[in-house]
Tab-separated table of C-alpha atoms in Angstrom:
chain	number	residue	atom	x	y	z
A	132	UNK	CA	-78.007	-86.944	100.280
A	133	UNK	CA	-77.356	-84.013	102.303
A	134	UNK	CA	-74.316	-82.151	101.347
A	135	UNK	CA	-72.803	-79.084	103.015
A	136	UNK	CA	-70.291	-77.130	100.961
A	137	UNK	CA	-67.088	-74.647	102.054
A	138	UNK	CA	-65.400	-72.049	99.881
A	139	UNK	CA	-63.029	-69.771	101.550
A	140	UNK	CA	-60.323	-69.834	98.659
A	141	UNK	CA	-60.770	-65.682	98.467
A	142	UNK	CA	-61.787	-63.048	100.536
A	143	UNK	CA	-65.362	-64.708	100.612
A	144	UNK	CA	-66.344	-66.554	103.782
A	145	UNK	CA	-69.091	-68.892	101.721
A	146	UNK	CA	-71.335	-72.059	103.472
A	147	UNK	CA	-74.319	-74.124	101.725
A	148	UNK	CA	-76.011	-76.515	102.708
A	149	UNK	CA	-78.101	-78.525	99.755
A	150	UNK	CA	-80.016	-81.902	99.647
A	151	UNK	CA	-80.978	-84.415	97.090
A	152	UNK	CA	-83.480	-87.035	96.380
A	153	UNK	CA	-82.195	-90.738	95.302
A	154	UNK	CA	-82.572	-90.485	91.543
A	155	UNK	CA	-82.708	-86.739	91.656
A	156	UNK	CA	-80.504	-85.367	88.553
A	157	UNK	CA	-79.420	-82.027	90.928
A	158	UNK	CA	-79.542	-81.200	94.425
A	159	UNK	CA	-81.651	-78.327	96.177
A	160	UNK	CA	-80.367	-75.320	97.901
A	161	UNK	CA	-81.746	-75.476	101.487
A	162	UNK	CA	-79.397	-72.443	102.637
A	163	UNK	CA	-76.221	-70.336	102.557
A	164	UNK	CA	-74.501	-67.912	104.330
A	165	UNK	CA	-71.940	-65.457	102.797
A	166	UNK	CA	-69.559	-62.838	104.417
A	167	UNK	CA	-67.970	-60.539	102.094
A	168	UNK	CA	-65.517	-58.881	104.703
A	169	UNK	CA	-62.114	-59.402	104.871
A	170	UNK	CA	-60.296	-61.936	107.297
A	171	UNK	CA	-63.909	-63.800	108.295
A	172	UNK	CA	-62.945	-67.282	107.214
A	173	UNK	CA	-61.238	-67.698	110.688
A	174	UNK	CA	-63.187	-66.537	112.708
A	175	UNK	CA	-67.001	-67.011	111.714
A	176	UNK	CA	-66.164	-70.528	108.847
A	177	UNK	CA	-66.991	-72.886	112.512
A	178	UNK	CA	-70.205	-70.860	113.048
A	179	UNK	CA	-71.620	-70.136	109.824
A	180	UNK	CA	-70.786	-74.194	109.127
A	181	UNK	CA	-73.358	-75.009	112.434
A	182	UNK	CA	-75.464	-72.530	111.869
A	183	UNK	CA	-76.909	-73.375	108.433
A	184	UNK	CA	-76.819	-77.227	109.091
A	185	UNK	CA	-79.014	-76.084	112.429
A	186	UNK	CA	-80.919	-73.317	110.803
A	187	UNK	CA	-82.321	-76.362	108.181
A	188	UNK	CA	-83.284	-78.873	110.844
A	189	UNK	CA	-80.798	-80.647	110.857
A	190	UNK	CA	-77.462	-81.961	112.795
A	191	UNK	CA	-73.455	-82.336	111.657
A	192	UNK	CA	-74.493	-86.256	112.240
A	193	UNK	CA	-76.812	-86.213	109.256
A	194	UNK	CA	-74.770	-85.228	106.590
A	195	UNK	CA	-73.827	-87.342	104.101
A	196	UNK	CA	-70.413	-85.875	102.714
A	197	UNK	CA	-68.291	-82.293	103.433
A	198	UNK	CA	-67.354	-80.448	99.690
A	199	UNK	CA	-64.631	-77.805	99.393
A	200	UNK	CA	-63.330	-75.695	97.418
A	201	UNK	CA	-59.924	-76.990	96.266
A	202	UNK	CA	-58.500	-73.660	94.886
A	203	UNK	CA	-57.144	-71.797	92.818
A	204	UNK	CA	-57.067	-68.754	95.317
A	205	UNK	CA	-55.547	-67.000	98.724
A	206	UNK	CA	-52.959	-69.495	99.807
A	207	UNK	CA	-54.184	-68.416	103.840
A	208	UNK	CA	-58.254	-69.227	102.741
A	209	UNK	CA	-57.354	-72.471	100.863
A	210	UNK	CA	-55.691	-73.779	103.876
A	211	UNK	CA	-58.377	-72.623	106.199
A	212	UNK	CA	-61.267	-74.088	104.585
A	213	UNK	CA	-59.529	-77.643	103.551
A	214	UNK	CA	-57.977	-77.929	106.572
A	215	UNK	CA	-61.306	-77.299	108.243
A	216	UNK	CA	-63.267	-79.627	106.018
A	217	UNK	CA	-60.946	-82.138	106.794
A	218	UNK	CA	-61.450	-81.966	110.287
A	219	UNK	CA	-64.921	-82.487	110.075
A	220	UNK	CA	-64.333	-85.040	107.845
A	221	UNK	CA	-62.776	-87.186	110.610
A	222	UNK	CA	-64.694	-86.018	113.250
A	223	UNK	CA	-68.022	-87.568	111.596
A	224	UNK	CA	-66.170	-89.900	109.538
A	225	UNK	CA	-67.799	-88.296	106.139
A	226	UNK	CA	-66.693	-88.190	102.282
A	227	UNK	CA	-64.664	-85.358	101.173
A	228	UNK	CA	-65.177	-84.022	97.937
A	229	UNK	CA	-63.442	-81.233	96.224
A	230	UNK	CA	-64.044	-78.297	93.273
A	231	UNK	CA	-62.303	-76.164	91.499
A	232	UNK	CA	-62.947	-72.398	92.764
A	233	UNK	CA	-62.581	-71.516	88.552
A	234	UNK	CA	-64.964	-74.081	87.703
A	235	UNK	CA	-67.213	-73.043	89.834
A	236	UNK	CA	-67.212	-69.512	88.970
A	237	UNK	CA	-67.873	-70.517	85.571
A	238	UNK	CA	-70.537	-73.085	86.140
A	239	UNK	CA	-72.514	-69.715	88.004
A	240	UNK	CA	-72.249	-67.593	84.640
A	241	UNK	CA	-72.139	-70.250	82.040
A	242	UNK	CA	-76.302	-70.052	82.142
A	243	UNK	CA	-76.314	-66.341	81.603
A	244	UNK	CA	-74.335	-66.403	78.395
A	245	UNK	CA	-75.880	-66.627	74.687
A	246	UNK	CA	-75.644	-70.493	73.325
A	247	UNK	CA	-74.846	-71.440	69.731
A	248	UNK	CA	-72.338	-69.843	67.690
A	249	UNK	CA	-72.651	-66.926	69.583
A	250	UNK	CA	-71.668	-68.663	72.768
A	251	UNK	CA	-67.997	-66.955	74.370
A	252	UNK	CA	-65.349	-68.820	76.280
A	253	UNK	CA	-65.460	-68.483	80.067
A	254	UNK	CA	-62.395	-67.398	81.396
A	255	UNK	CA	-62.779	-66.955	85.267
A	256	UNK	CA	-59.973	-65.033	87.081
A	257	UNK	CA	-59.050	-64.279	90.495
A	258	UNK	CA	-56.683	-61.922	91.196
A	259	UNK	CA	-52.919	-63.434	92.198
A	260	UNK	CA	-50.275	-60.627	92.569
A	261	UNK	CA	-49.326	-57.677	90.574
A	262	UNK	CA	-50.527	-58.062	86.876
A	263	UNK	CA	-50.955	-61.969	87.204
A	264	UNK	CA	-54.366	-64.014	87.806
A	265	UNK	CA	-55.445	-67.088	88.464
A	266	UNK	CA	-57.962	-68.271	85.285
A	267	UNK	CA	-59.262	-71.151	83.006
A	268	UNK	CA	-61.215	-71.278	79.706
A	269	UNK	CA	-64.562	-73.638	79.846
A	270	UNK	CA	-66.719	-73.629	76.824
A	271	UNK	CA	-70.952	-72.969	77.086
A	272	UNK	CA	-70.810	-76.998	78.407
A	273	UNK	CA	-68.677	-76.176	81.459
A	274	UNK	CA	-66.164	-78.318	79.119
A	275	UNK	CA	-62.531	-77.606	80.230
A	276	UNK	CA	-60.652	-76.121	77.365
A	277	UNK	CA	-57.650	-74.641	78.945
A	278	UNK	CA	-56.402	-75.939	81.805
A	279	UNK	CA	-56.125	-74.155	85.238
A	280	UNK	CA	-52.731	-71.792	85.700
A	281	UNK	CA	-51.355	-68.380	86.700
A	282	UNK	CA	-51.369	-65.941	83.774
A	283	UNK	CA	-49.145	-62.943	83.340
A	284	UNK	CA	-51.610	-60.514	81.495
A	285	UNK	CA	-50.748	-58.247	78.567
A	286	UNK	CA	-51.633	-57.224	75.342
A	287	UNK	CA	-50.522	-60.951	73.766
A	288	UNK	CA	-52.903	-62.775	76.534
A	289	UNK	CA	-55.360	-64.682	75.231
A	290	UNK	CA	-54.744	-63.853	71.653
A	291	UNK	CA	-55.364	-67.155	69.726
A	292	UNK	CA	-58.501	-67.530	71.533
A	293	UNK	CA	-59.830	-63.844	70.954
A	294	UNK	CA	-58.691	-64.154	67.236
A	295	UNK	CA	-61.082	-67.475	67.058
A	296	UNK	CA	-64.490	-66.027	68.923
A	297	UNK	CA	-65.667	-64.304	71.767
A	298	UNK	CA	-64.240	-64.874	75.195
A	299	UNK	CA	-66.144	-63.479	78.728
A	300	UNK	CA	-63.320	-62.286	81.466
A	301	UNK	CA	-65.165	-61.976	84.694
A	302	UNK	CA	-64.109	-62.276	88.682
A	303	UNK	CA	-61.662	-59.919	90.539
A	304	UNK	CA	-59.026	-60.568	88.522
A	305	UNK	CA	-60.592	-59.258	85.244
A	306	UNK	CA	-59.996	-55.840	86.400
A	307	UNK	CA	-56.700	-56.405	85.564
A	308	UNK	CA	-57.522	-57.543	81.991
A	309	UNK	CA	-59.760	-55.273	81.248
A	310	UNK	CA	-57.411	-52.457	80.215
A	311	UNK	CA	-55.398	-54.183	78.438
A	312	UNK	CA	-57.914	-56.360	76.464
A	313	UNK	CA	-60.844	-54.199	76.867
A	314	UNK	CA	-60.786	-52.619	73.403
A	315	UNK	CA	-60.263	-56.608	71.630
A	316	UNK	CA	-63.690	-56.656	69.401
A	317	UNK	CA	-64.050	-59.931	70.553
A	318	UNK	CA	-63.307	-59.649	74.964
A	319	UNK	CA	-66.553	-59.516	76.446
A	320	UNK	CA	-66.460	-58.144	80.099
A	321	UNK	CA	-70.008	-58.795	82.021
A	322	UNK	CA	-71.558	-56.346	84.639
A	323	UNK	CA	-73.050	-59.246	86.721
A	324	UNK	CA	-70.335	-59.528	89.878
A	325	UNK	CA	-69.118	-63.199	90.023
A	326	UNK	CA	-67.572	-64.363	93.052
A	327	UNK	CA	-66.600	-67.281	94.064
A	328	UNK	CA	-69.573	-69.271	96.386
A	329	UNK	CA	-70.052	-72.181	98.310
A	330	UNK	CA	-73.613	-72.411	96.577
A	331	UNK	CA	-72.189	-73.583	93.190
A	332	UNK	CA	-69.239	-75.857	94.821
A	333	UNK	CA	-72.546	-77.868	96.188
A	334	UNK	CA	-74.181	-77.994	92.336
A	335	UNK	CA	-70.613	-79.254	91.222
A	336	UNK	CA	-69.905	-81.780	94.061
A	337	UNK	CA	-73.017	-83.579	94.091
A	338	UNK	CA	-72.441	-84.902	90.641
A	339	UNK	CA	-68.766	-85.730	92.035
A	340	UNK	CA	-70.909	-87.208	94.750
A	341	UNK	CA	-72.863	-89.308	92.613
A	342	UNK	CA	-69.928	-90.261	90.450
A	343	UNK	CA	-68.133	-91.752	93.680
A	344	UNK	CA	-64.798	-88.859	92.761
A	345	UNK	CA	-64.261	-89.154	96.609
A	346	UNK	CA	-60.832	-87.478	97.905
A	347	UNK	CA	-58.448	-89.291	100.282
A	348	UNK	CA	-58.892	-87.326	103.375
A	349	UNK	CA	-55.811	-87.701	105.178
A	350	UNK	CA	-53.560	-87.636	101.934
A	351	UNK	CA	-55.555	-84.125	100.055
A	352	UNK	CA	-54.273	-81.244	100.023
A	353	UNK	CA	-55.338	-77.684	98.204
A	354	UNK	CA	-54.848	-76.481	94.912
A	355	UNK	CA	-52.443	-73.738	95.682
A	356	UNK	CA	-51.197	-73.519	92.109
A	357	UNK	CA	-48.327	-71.527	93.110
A	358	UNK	CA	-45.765	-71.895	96.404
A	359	UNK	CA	-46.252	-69.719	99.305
A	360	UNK	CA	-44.760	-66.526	98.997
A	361	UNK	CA	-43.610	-64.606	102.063
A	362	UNK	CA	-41.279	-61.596	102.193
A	363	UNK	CA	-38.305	-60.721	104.183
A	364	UNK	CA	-39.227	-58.532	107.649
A	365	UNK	CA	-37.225	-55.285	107.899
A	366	UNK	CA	-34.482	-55.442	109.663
A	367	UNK	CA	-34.834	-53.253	112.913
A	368	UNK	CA	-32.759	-49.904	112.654
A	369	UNK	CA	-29.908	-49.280	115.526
């Protein structure tokens, strides 16, 4: 199985490419290329894509599915990087699979975190508009415990959890939490950067892969969680 992976759903232009063994129980990084620069998914997503399929010895022909991040994130990146996983999709008639971006940004922290009784929540975040972010709880299994949404954050966020145990706030959008909920005994707020990256969308989607959790390509469509918002131009003085 040789899977190459796509997450533009932020200001992170990410590509991996990873391959597995029949039988294997996870797939092997073989390379990834990551552009932390704003407005790159455009331009450089087509290139970076070739490059690290090429780079690896291989071709676009030998892969064996496209995986994506689905979203939550930038409503411009989403659409970028499913539309252009898509497109390969057809091109090579290939598999589509798809990841949550929050799940993912978990699933790269969750081994970092104490285990037991001591273990937190995981609450990725990425940063939405004003005082609102994009976030999820996961327990220590990578175990959905609250669903993906758009929070509103203030001093009542996240209370019943924080009252119950520790929870970890990390991504771009725990800078917003972090003065609000920063003195909570019980908020943890890592040091270790977490941003979202194709690398763990390929760890994710080759046990989607292996489960058959194909998407319908024509018919998918990305997690944008919330519509479109687009303000009103000026009008032009006279």
């Amino acid at each position: 199985m040789l899977l190459l992976s796509i997450d533009t759903s932020t200001t992170v232009c990410s590509v991996a490419l990873h391959r597995a063994e029949a039988g294997a129980m996870s797939a092997t990084l073989l390379g990834a290329y990551e552009l932390f620069t704003e407005r790159t998914s455009s331009a450089m997503l087509t290139t970076l894509m070739g490059d690290v399929v090429r780079h690896a010895g291989f071709d676009l022909s030998d892969l064996s599915a496209i995986a994506v991040a689905k979203g939550p994130g930038s409503y411009t990146g989403l659409r970028i990087g499913v539309s252009t996983a898509k497109g390969l999709c057809f091109a090579l008639d290939k598999p589509l699979l798809a990841v949550n971006t929050l799940r993912a940004m978990a699933e790269q922290i969750r081994r970092l975190m104490p285990v037991g009784e001591k273990a937190p929540l995981l609450c990725p975040m990425i940063d939405a508009r004003r005082m609102e972010v994009y976030c999820a709880l996961y327990d220590n299994t990578g175990r959905e415990v609250k669903p993906t949404a758009a929070e509103i954050i203030d001093e009542q966020s996240f209370g019943a959890w924080l009252a119950e145990g520790p929870v970890a706030f990390f991504g771009d959008g725990a800078a917003k939490c972090r003065p609000v909920l920063g003195t909570h005994a019980n908020a943890l707020f890592p040091d270790e950067p977490i941003r979202p990256s194709a690398r763990t969308i390929g760890q994710l989607a080759f046990h989607e892969f292996e489960a058959g959790h194909f998407e319908d390509v024509a018919a998918f469509e990305p997690f944008y969680l919330k519509e479109f918002m687009t303000t009103q131009p000026k009008k032009a003085m006279v």
